[in-house]
mmCIF file of C-alpha atoms in Angstrom:
data_model
loop_
_atom_site.group_PDB
_atom_site.id
_atom_site.type_symbol
_atom_site.label_atom_id
_atom_site.label_comp_id
_atom_site.label_asym_id
_atom_site.label_seq_id
_atom_site.Cartn_x
_atom_site.Cartn_y
_atom_site.Cartn_z
ATOM 1 C CA MET A 1303 155.338 67.791 35.497
ATOM 2 C CA LYS A 1304 158.322 68.861 37.603
ATOM 3 C CA ILE A 1305 158.177 68.301 41.358
ATOM 4 C CA ALA A 1306 160.420 69.248 44.267
ATOM 5 C CA VAL A 1307 160.492 67.089 47.404
ATOM 6 C CA ALA A 1308 161.793 68.431 50.739
ATOM 7 C CA ALA A 1309 162.291 65.634 53.240
ATOM 8 C CA GLU A 1310 164.139 64.147 56.186
ATOM 9 C CA LEU A 1311 164.721 60.380 56.373
ATOM 10 C CA ALA A 1312 161.297 59.137 57.565
ATOM 11 C CA PRO A 1313 159.288 61.625 55.428
ATOM 12 C CA ALA A 1314 161.328 60.500 52.403
ATOM 13 C CA LYS A 1315 160.088 56.964 53.053
ATOM 14 C CA THR A 1316 156.536 58.334 52.995
ATOM 15 C CA ILE A 1317 156.956 60.183 49.695
ATOM 16 C CA ILE A 1318 158.958 57.583 47.741
ATOM 17 C CA PRO A 1319 156.016 55.175 47.126
ATOM 18 C CA VAL A 1320 154.303 58.107 45.375
ATOM 19 C CA LEU A 1321 157.388 59.017 43.344
ATOM 20 C CA GLU A 1322 157.686 55.414 42.146
ATOM 21 C CA LYS A 1323 154.293 55.674 40.440
ATOM 22 C CA LEU A 1324 154.430 59.324 39.403
ATOM 23 C CA ASP A 1325 155.262 60.421 35.876
ATOM 24 C CA ALA A 1326 157.328 63.470 36.781
ATOM 25 C CA GLU A 1327 160.839 64.865 37.004
ATOM 26 C CA VAL A 1328 161.829 65.223 40.654
ATOM 27 C CA ILE A 1329 164.213 67.644 42.372
ATOM 28 C CA GLY A 1330 165.290 66.387 45.800
ATOM 29 C CA LEU A 1331 165.814 68.728 48.766
ATOM 30 C CA ALA A 1332 167.453 66.467 51.337
ATOM 31 C CA HIS A 1333 167.478 67.384 55.022
ATOM 32 C CA GLY A 1334 169.779 65.473 57.351
ATOM 33 C CA ASN A 1335 171.488 62.085 57.304
ATOM 34 C CA GLY A 1336 170.039 59.361 55.104
ATOM 35 C CA ALA A 1337 167.497 61.397 53.174
ATOM 36 C CA GLU A 1338 169.860 62.134 50.286
ATOM 37 C CA GLU A 1339 170.831 58.469 49.988
ATOM 38 C CA LEU A 1340 167.183 57.422 49.771
ATOM 39 C CA LEU A 1341 166.027 60.152 47.387
ATOM 40 C CA THR A 1342 168.941 60.139 44.943
ATOM 41 C CA GLN A 1343 167.680 57.326 42.700
ATOM 42 C CA TYR A 1344 164.328 59.089 42.204
ATOM 43 C CA CYS A 1345 165.716 62.566 41.481
ATOM 44 C CA SER A 1346 167.323 64.224 38.470
ATOM 45 C CA GLU A 1347 169.069 66.628 40.869
ATOM 46 C CA ILE A 1348 169.465 66.669 44.632
ATOM 47 C CA TYR A 1349 170.449 69.466 47.028
ATOM 48 C CA SER A 1350 171.194 69.573 50.736
ATOM 49 C CA ILE A 1351 169.016 72.054 52.630
ATOM 50 C CA GLY A 1352 170.629 71.615 56.043
ATOM 51 C CA GLN A 1353 170.530 69.417 59.119
ATOM 52 C CA GLY A 1354 168.090 69.118 62.006
ATOM 53 C CA ARG A 1355 169.287 70.720 65.249
ATOM 54 C CA GLY A 1356 168.764 67.379 67.013
ATOM 55 C CA ALA A 1357 168.140 66.535 70.627
ATOM 56 C CA GLY A 1358 171.855 66.128 71.323
ATOM 57 C CA ALA A 1359 172.993 69.228 69.524
ATOM 58 C CA GLN A 1360 174.730 72.183 71.096
ATOM 59 C CA LYS A 1361 172.295 74.605 72.694
ATOM 60 C CA ARG A 1362 171.845 77.824 70.732
ATOM 61 C CA SER A 1363 170.022 81.080 71.372
ATOM 62 C CA ASN A 1364 166.695 81.714 69.639
ATOM 63 C CA SER A 1365 168.336 84.418 67.537
ATOM 64 C CA LYS A 1366 171.066 81.994 66.402
ATOM 65 C CA ILE A 1367 168.486 79.322 65.559
ATOM 66 C CA GLY A 1368 166.436 81.901 63.653
ATOM 67 C CA TYR A 1369 169.492 82.952 61.683
ATOM 68 C CA LEU A 1370 170.341 79.341 60.755
ATOM 69 C CA VAL A 1371 166.750 78.596 59.718
ATOM 70 C CA MET A 1372 166.596 81.708 57.520
ATOM 71 C CA LYS A 1373 169.938 80.763 55.986
ATOM 72 C CA ASP A 1374 168.580 77.310 55.087
ATOM 73 C CA ILE A 1375 165.322 78.789 53.733
ATOM 74 C CA LEU A 1376 167.373 80.946 51.352
ATOM 75 C CA LYS A 1377 169.477 77.899 50.434
ATOM 76 C CA THR A 1378 166.261 75.995 49.659
ATOM 77 C CA ALA A 1379 164.882 78.863 47.582
ATOM 78 C CA GLN A 1380 168.132 79.042 45.602
ATOM 79 C CA ALA A 1381 167.935 75.293 44.898
ATOM 80 C CA VAL A 1382 164.467 75.492 43.330
ATOM 81 C CA ARG A 1383 164.556 78.983 41.799
ATOM 82 C CA GLY A 1384 164.631 78.840 38.011
ATOM 83 C CA ASN A 1385 163.802 75.120 37.886
ATOM 84 C CA GLU A 1386 160.187 75.744 36.833
ATOM 85 C CA ILE A 1387 158.807 73.613 39.674
ATOM 86 C CA ASP A 1388 155.091 72.833 39.337
ATOM 87 C CA LEU A 1389 154.651 71.487 42.873
ATOM 88 C CA LEU A 1390 156.655 71.139 46.100
ATOM 89 C CA ILE A 1391 155.821 68.238 48.453
ATOM 90 C CA THR A 1392 156.618 68.041 52.165
ATOM 91 C CA CYS A 1393 155.847 65.598 54.966
ATOM 92 C CA GLY A 1394 156.442 65.520 58.715
ATOM 93 C CA ASN A 1395 156.829 68.231 61.346
ATOM 94 C CA ALA A 1396 160.484 69.253 61.306
ATOM 95 C CA GLY A 1397 162.801 71.798 59.732
ATOM 96 C CA ASP A 1398 162.560 70.336 56.247
ATOM 97 C CA VAL A 1399 158.861 71.249 56.144
ATOM 98 C CA ARG A 1400 159.436 74.753 57.486
ATOM 99 C CA LYS A 1401 162.222 75.430 54.986
ATOM 100 C CA GLY A 1402 160.464 73.811 52.035
ATOM 101 C CA LEU A 1403 157.129 75.536 52.503
ATOM 102 C CA SER A 1404 158.719 78.907 53.310
ATOM 103 C CA ALA A 1405 160.869 78.808 50.175
ATOM 104 C CA ALA A 1406 157.965 77.674 48.002
ATOM 105 C CA ASN A 1407 155.729 80.465 49.254
ATOM 106 C CA LEU A 1408 158.458 83.028 48.620
ATOM 107 C CA LEU A 1409 158.696 81.783 45.039
ATOM 108 C CA ARG A 1410 154.928 81.227 44.662
ATOM 109 C CA ILE A 1411 155.294 77.518 43.999
ATOM 110 C CA PRO A 1412 152.170 75.400 44.752
ATOM 111 C CA THR A 1413 152.597 73.133 47.796
ATOM 112 C CA LEU A 1414 151.265 69.788 49.010
ATOM 113 C CA HIS A 1415 151.899 68.742 52.615
ATOM 114 C CA ILE A 1416 151.380 65.174 53.868
ATOM 115 C CA GLU A 1417 150.521 65.550 57.566
ATOM 116 C CA GLN A 1418 150.918 62.611 59.957
ATOM 117 C CA ASP A 1419 151.772 64.157 63.328
ATOM 118 C CA ILE A 1420 148.315 65.801 63.634
ATOM 119 C CA TYR A 1421 148.497 67.049 67.254
ATOM 120 C CA ASN A 1422 151.929 68.636 66.832
ATOM 121 C CA PRO A 1423 152.212 69.851 63.221
ATOM 122 C CA ILE A 1424 154.734 72.463 62.215
ATOM 123 C CA GLU A 1425 153.299 75.968 61.926
ATOM 124 C CA MET A 1426 154.171 76.529 58.234
ATOM 125 C CA ILE A 1427 151.588 74.003 57.033
ATOM 126 C CA ALA A 1428 149.177 76.895 57.478
ATOM 127 C CA PHE A 1429 150.521 78.097 54.115
ATOM 128 C CA ALA A 1430 150.308 74.802 52.201
ATOM 129 C CA ASP A 1431 147.834 74.755 49.302
ATOM 130 C CA VAL A 1432 146.629 71.225 50.044
ATOM 131 C CA ILE A 1433 147.160 69.178 53.210
ATOM 132 C CA THR A 1434 146.469 65.466 53.556
ATOM 133 C CA ALA A 1435 145.544 63.471 56.658
ATOM 134 C CA PRO A 1436 145.610 59.681 57.183
ATOM 135 C CA SER A 1437 141.964 59.436 58.318
ATOM 136 C CA LEU A 1438 138.681 61.329 58.311
ATOM 137 C CA GLU A 1439 138.956 61.784 62.082
ATOM 138 C CA TYR A 1440 142.349 63.450 61.696
ATOM 139 C CA LYS A 1441 141.117 65.564 58.782
ATOM 140 C CA ASN A 1442 138.380 66.933 61.021
ATOM 141 C CA TYR A 1443 140.859 67.520 63.846
ATOM 142 C CA LEU A 1444 143.197 69.583 61.651
ATOM 143 C CA GLU A 1445 140.308 71.683 60.394
ATOM 144 C CA ASN A 1446 138.544 72.153 63.732
ATOM 145 C CA HIS A 1447 141.574 72.766 65.979
ATOM 146 C CA TYR A 1448 143.831 74.746 63.660
ATOM 147 C CA GLY A 1449 141.424 76.280 61.156
ATOM 148 C CA LEU A 1450 143.308 74.616 58.295
ATOM 149 C CA LYS A 1451 141.577 74.577 54.931
ATOM 150 C CA ASN A 1452 141.601 72.195 51.992
ATOM 151 C CA VAL A 1453 142.521 69.089 54.017
ATOM 152 C CA LYS A 1454 142.096 65.772 52.179
ATOM 153 C CA ASN A 1455 141.700 62.343 53.774
ATOM 154 C CA ILE A 1456 143.964 59.766 52.081
ATOM 155 C CA GLY A 1457 143.008 56.923 54.416
ATOM 156 C CA GLY A 1458 146.404 55.591 55.499
ATOM 157 C CA TYR A 1459 150.154 55.932 55.898
ATOM 158 C CA PRO A 1460 152.111 55.669 52.598
ATOM 159 C CA MET A 1461 155.332 54.903 54.473
ATOM 160 C CA ALA A 1462 153.960 51.456 55.369
ATOM 161 C CA SER A 1463 154.087 50.592 51.658
ATOM 162 C CA PHE A 1464 157.761 51.581 51.515
ATOM 163 C CA VAL A 1465 158.658 49.520 54.586
ATOM 164 C CA ASP A 1466 156.732 46.485 53.333
ATOM 165 C CA LYS A 1467 158.867 46.415 50.157
ATOM 166 C CA MET A 1468 162.247 47.101 51.767
ATOM 167 C CA LYS A 1469 165.128 44.700 51.174
ATOM 168 C CA LEU A 1470 166.307 43.783 54.655
ATOM 169 C CA MET A 1471 169.609 42.249 55.631
ATOM 170 C CA ASP A 1472 169.462 38.518 56.426
ATOM 171 C CA LYS A 1473 168.888 38.125 60.164
ATOM 172 C CA ASN A 1474 171.739 35.685 60.726
ATOM 173 C CA LYS A 1475 174.198 37.797 58.746
ATOM 174 C CA LEU A 1476 173.169 40.858 60.710
ATOM 175 C CA LYS A 1477 173.638 39.061 64.034
ATOM 176 C CA ASP A 1478 177.071 37.924 62.925
ATOM 177 C CA ALA A 1479 177.962 41.466 61.879
ATOM 178 C CA TYR A 1480 177.121 42.806 65.345
ATOM 179 C CA SER A 1481 178.356 39.687 67.224
ATOM 180 C CA VAL A 1482 174.978 39.085 68.856
ATOM 181 C CA ASP A 1483 172.465 36.250 69.047
ATOM 182 C CA GLU A 1484 169.248 37.137 70.886
ATOM 183 C CA PHE A 1485 169.143 40.856 71.560
ATOM 184 C CA ILE A 1486 167.062 43.910 72.434
ATOM 185 C CA LEU A 1487 167.151 47.041 70.263
ATOM 186 C CA VAL A 1488 166.734 50.405 71.989
ATOM 187 C CA ALA A 1489 166.109 53.420 69.717
ATOM 188 C CA LEU A 1490 166.563 56.884 71.227
ATOM 189 C CA GLY A 1491 164.460 59.204 69.097
ATOM 190 C CA GLY A 1492 162.896 62.620 69.204
ATOM 191 C CA ASP A 1493 160.235 61.785 71.785
ATOM 192 C CA LEU A 1494 162.837 61.605 74.560
ATOM 193 C CA LYS A 1495 164.445 64.511 76.364
ATOM 194 C CA GLY A 1496 168.108 64.374 77.286
ATOM 195 C CA GLU A 1497 167.514 64.265 81.022
ATOM 196 C CA LYS A 1498 165.630 60.960 80.629
ATOM 197 C CA ILE A 1499 168.490 59.093 78.962
ATOM 198 C CA PRO A 1500 170.477 58.253 82.162
ATOM 199 C CA GLU A 1501 167.323 56.811 83.749
ATOM 200 C CA LEU A 1502 166.597 54.733 80.644
ATOM 201 C CA ILE A 1503 170.176 53.394 80.512
ATOM 202 C CA LYS A 1504 169.933 52.268 84.153
ATOM 203 C CA ILE A 1505 166.729 50.378 83.339
ATOM 204 C CA ILE A 1506 168.341 48.762 80.292
ATOM 205 C CA GLU A 1507 171.312 47.706 82.437
ATOM 206 C CA SER A 1508 168.967 46.131 84.986
ATOM 207 C CA LEU A 1509 167.483 43.879 82.296
ATOM 208 C CA ASP A 1510 170.872 42.152 81.998
ATOM 209 C CA LYS A 1511 170.306 41.273 78.318
ATOM 210 C CA THR A 1512 172.366 41.733 75.178
ATOM 211 C CA THR A 1513 171.317 45.151 73.875
ATOM 212 C CA LEU A 1514 172.042 47.324 70.850
ATOM 213 C CA ILE A 1515 171.342 51.026 71.325
ATOM 214 C CA ALA A 1516 170.684 53.271 68.319
ATOM 215 C CA PRO A 1517 171.407 56.794 69.657
ATOM 216 C CA PHE A 1518 169.640 58.425 66.687
ATOM 217 C CA ARG A 1519 169.115 61.999 67.967
ATOM 218 C CA PHE A 1520 171.689 61.833 70.760
ATOM 219 C CA GLU A 1521 175.492 61.922 70.758
ATOM 220 C CA ARG A 1522 176.930 58.398 70.630
ATOM 221 C CA ASP A 1523 179.809 59.189 72.983
ATOM 222 C CA TYR A 1524 177.430 60.665 75.536
ATOM 223 C CA VAL A 1525 175.219 57.565 75.538
ATOM 224 C CA LYS A 1526 178.305 55.312 75.785
ATOM 225 C CA SER A 1527 179.551 57.288 78.786
ATOM 226 C CA LEU A 1528 176.388 56.387 80.719
ATOM 227 C CA ILE A 1529 176.945 52.626 80.463
ATOM 228 C CA SER A 1530 178.718 50.887 83.332
ATOM 229 C CA PRO A 1531 182.147 49.639 82.179
ATOM 230 C CA HIS A 1532 181.461 46.037 83.250
ATOM 231 C CA LEU A 1533 178.383 45.945 80.979
ATOM 232 C CA SER A 1534 179.992 47.527 77.917
ATOM 233 C CA SER A 1535 180.459 44.128 76.250
ATOM 234 C CA LYS A 1536 176.763 43.328 76.643
ATOM 235 C CA ILE A 1537 175.343 46.775 75.769
ATOM 236 C CA LYS A 1538 176.651 48.220 72.490
ATOM 237 C CA VAL A 1539 175.976 51.732 71.218
ATOM 238 C CA LEU A 1540 175.690 51.837 67.433
ATOM 239 C CA ASN A 1541 176.890 54.526 65.070
ATOM 240 C CA GLY A 1542 174.411 57.333 64.430
ATOM 241 C CA PHE A 1543 173.230 56.235 60.978
ATOM 242 C CA VAL A 1544 172.596 52.492 60.591
ATOM 243 C CA ASP A 1545 170.186 50.166 58.791
ATOM 244 C CA LEU A 1546 167.682 50.418 61.622
ATOM 245 C CA PRO A 1547 164.823 48.442 59.959
ATOM 246 C CA SER A 1548 167.110 45.435 59.384
ATOM 247 C CA ILE A 1549 168.371 45.563 62.975
ATOM 248 C CA MET A 1550 164.803 45.981 64.173
ATOM 249 C CA ASN A 1551 163.672 42.991 62.107
ATOM 250 C CA ALA A 1552 166.373 40.774 63.660
ATOM 251 C CA SER A 1553 165.721 41.870 67.245
ATOM 252 C CA ASP A 1554 163.682 39.990 69.838
ATOM 253 C CA LEU A 1555 162.304 43.206 71.312
ATOM 254 C CA LEU A 1556 162.280 46.859 70.303
ATOM 255 C CA ILE A 1557 162.137 49.589 72.938
ATOM 256 C CA TYR A 1558 161.884 53.051 71.425
ATOM 257 C CA GLY A 1559 161.335 56.679 72.332
ATOM 258 C CA ALA A 1560 160.394 57.982 68.916
ATOM 259 C CA GLY A 1561 157.407 58.888 66.785
ATOM 260 C CA MET A 1562 155.587 57.949 63.625
ATOM 261 C CA GLY A 1563 158.443 56.566 61.530
ATOM 262 C CA ILE A 1564 159.581 53.825 63.904
ATOM 263 C CA THR A 1565 155.994 53.047 64.931
ATOM 264 C CA ILE A 1566 155.106 52.356 61.295
ATOM 265 C CA GLU A 1567 158.264 50.275 60.791
ATOM 266 C CA ALA A 1568 157.613 48.220 63.927
ATOM 267 C CA GLY A 1569 154.024 47.601 62.830
ATOM 268 C CA VAL A 1570 154.861 46.531 59.286
ATOM 269 C CA LEU A 1571 157.789 44.327 60.375
ATOM 270 C CA ARG A 1572 155.704 42.943 63.265
ATOM 271 C CA VAL A 1573 158.481 43.398 65.801
ATOM 272 C CA PRO A 1574 157.432 42.961 69.462
ATOM 273 C CA SER A 1575 157.739 46.535 70.684
ATOM 274 C CA ILE A 1576 157.335 48.950 73.556
ATOM 275 C CA LYS A 1577 157.017 52.685 72.913
ATOM 276 C CA ILE A 1578 158.284 54.845 75.750
ATOM 277 C CA ALA A 1579 155.769 57.475 76.780
ATOM 278 C CA GLY A 1580 157.744 60.620 76.000
ATOM 279 C CA PHE A 1581 156.972 64.303 76.294
ATOM 280 C CA HIS A 1582 154.726 64.096 73.216
ATOM 281 C CA HIS A 1583 152.003 62.532 75.331
ATOM 282 C CA LYS A 1584 149.386 63.358 72.702
ATOM 283 C CA HIS A 1585 150.666 62.353 69.287
ATOM 284 C CA ALA A 1586 149.384 60.433 66.273
ATOM 285 C CA SER A 1587 152.169 57.882 66.791
ATOM 286 C CA VAL A 1588 150.703 57.150 70.238
ATOM 287 C CA ASP A 1589 147.294 56.596 68.627
ATOM 288 C CA LEU A 1590 148.826 54.362 65.963
ATOM 289 C CA ALA A 1591 150.797 52.360 68.522
ATOM 290 C CA GLY A 1592 147.536 51.641 70.330
ATOM 291 C CA GLU A 1593 145.855 50.543 67.096
ATOM 292 C CA LEU A 1594 148.761 48.195 66.337
ATOM 293 C CA GLY A 1595 148.897 46.722 69.833
ATOM 294 C CA ILE A 1596 152.191 48.379 70.803
ATOM 295 C CA GLY A 1597 152.221 49.333 74.479
ATOM 296 C CA VAL A 1598 152.993 52.954 75.373
ATOM 297 C CA VAL A 1599 154.742 52.757 78.728
ATOM 298 C CA LYS A 1600 156.221 55.215 81.218
ATOM 299 C CA LEU A 1601 159.884 54.669 82.013
ATOM 300 C CA GLU A 1602 159.208 53.623 85.598
ATOM 301 C CA ASN A 1603 156.895 50.845 84.348
ATOM 302 C CA LEU A 1604 159.139 49.610 81.548
ATOM 303 C CA HIS A 1605 160.641 46.686 83.437
ATOM 304 C CA ASN A 1606 157.218 45.269 84.339
ATOM 305 C CA GLU A 1607 155.804 45.540 80.807
ATOM 306 C CA ILE A 1608 158.502 43.567 79.025
ATOM 307 C CA GLU A 1609 156.852 40.234 79.834
ATOM 308 C CA ASN A 1610 153.556 41.425 78.273
ATOM 309 C CA VAL A 1611 154.859 42.468 74.857
ATOM 310 C CA GLN A 1612 152.908 41.233 71.840
ATOM 311 C CA MET A 1613 153.556 41.193 68.105
ATOM 312 C CA PRO A 1614 152.033 44.288 66.422
ATOM 313 C CA ASP A 1615 149.121 43.829 64.031
ATOM 314 C CA GLY A 1616 150.400 45.531 60.866
ATOM 315 C CA PRO A 1617 148.843 43.876 57.758
ATOM 316 C CA GLU A 1618 145.800 46.182 57.656
ATOM 317 C CA MET A 1619 148.065 49.224 57.778
ATOM 318 C CA VAL A 1620 149.971 47.944 54.728
ATOM 319 C CA LYS A 1621 146.735 47.423 52.793
ATOM 320 C CA ASN A 1622 145.559 50.950 53.627
ATOM 321 C CA ALA A 1623 148.976 52.331 52.670
ATOM 322 C CA GLU A 1624 148.549 51.215 49.066
ATOM 323 C CA LYS A 1625 145.192 52.985 48.915
ATOM 324 C CA SER A 1626 146.692 56.151 50.408
ATOM 325 C CA VAL A 1627 149.424 56.203 47.742
ATOM 326 C CA ASP A 1628 146.761 56.056 45.017
ATOM 327 C CA SER A 1629 144.857 58.855 46.772
ATOM 328 C CA LEU A 1630 147.965 61.039 46.765
ATOM 329 C CA LEU A 1631 148.558 60.353 43.081
ATOM 330 C CA GLY A 1632 145.010 61.478 42.349
ATOM 331 C CA ILE A 1633 145.520 64.688 44.334
ATOM 332 C CA ILE A 1634 148.790 65.475 42.528
ATOM 333 C CA ASN A 1635 147.340 64.823 39.081
ATOM 334 C CA ASP A 1636 144.303 67.038 39.812
ATOM 335 C CA PHE A 1637 146.208 69.592 41.882
ATOM 336 C CA GLU A 1638 145.310 72.721 39.943
ATOM 337 C CA ASP A 1639 141.607 71.985 40.381
ATOM 338 C CA LEU A 1640 141.997 71.269 44.120
ATOM 339 C CA LYS A 1641 143.865 74.411 45.185
ATOM 340 C CA LYS A 1642 141.750 76.697 47.350
ATOM 341 C CA SER A 1643 142.356 79.201 50.149
ATOM 342 C CA LYS A 1644 145.014 78.556 52.817
ATOM 343 C CA GLY A 1645 144.674 78.614 56.589
ATOM 344 C CA GLY A 1646 147.123 81.539 56.733
ATOM 345 C CA PHE A 1647 148.245 83.483 59.794
ATOM 346 C CA THR A 1648 145.182 82.532 61.859
ATOM 347 C CA SER A 1649 146.060 78.852 61.511
ATOM 348 C CA LEU A 1650 149.745 79.556 62.072
ATOM 349 C CA LYS A 1651 148.988 81.221 65.416
ATOM 350 C CA LYS A 1652 146.766 78.319 66.546
ATOM 351 C CA ILE A 1653 149.448 75.768 65.675
ATOM 352 C CA TRP A 1654 152.172 77.884 67.312
ATOM 353 C CA ASN A 1655 150.198 78.041 70.534
ATOM 354 C CA ALA A 1656 149.536 74.295 70.463
ATOM 355 C CA ARG A 1657 153.259 73.552 69.967
ATOM 356 C CA SER A 1658 154.313 75.832 72.826
ATOM 357 C CA GLU A 1659 153.736 73.108 75.428
ATOM 358 C CA PHE A 1660 156.512 71.014 73.847
ATOM 359 C CA ARG A 1661 159.139 73.762 73.858
#
């Protein structure tokens, strides 16, 4: 069997536990920073299929964005054309999924999509042959709200298995490397809009604690410019791509404005955490945070909630992750028998309309 995998960083962490157990040759289609580094050891060949536009990126017109997306779809199609791919796998709700599924459909390659965002999926999953969901409740939601067909419940989040087996940097060595002792980690992810960052920085400054900020989807220099000069020695802005799980594991508190990936990592590593209530007010990561005991807090209430933070309850998620990996392996091995009709344009329109509130 020959498989292609299109993935950003967090989706790659979801797919890798499956690749580790799968008897197949794998072609990697890496999207953005970090994905190529993670996927390389599992792939016979690896190609770049572009970068995410990012929350801190230069604003572009819709026509310019459309042109860049089409350019990357063609780049993706060129990477897999002639490789005799039996199956293309995607995960997540970003450009890697759109490009991967579009290219595969152009070339008539069967597709498997691992859906985790549920309330805000990307529209192209309407054309995946098989879609998976992490629970029966979410399976029903995808079918009932978007008219998606052939959705399978795998009963968990495979990424939790990856995180549980990660080799993390020693906490003391990490603290020495960043010249910190006790510290807060603040991760600025895709669930925050740019106009909220100055307000968040002011709140962080008011805590008067040693803080490391991972800008993630925002420009490092911009975030640094918001910090008062007299606090610059206490609040440090990290480079864009760092070993976030190791830093997270060494922190005393994690405050983050991001989605499923960091929520899973915080749960598995059992890091006391607060998730900022971002513009994705209805999101599977919000549901999961609640299940793990991670508070979802509005910015104006952040200061008051810090004293109430508890350690997330992640062991059950890890146990279910192993089962979900086995479920995915079963789906892949029986894929030809499982393929049925797709949701198609009707589902695409329903998803497009649902996503419009986040634009």
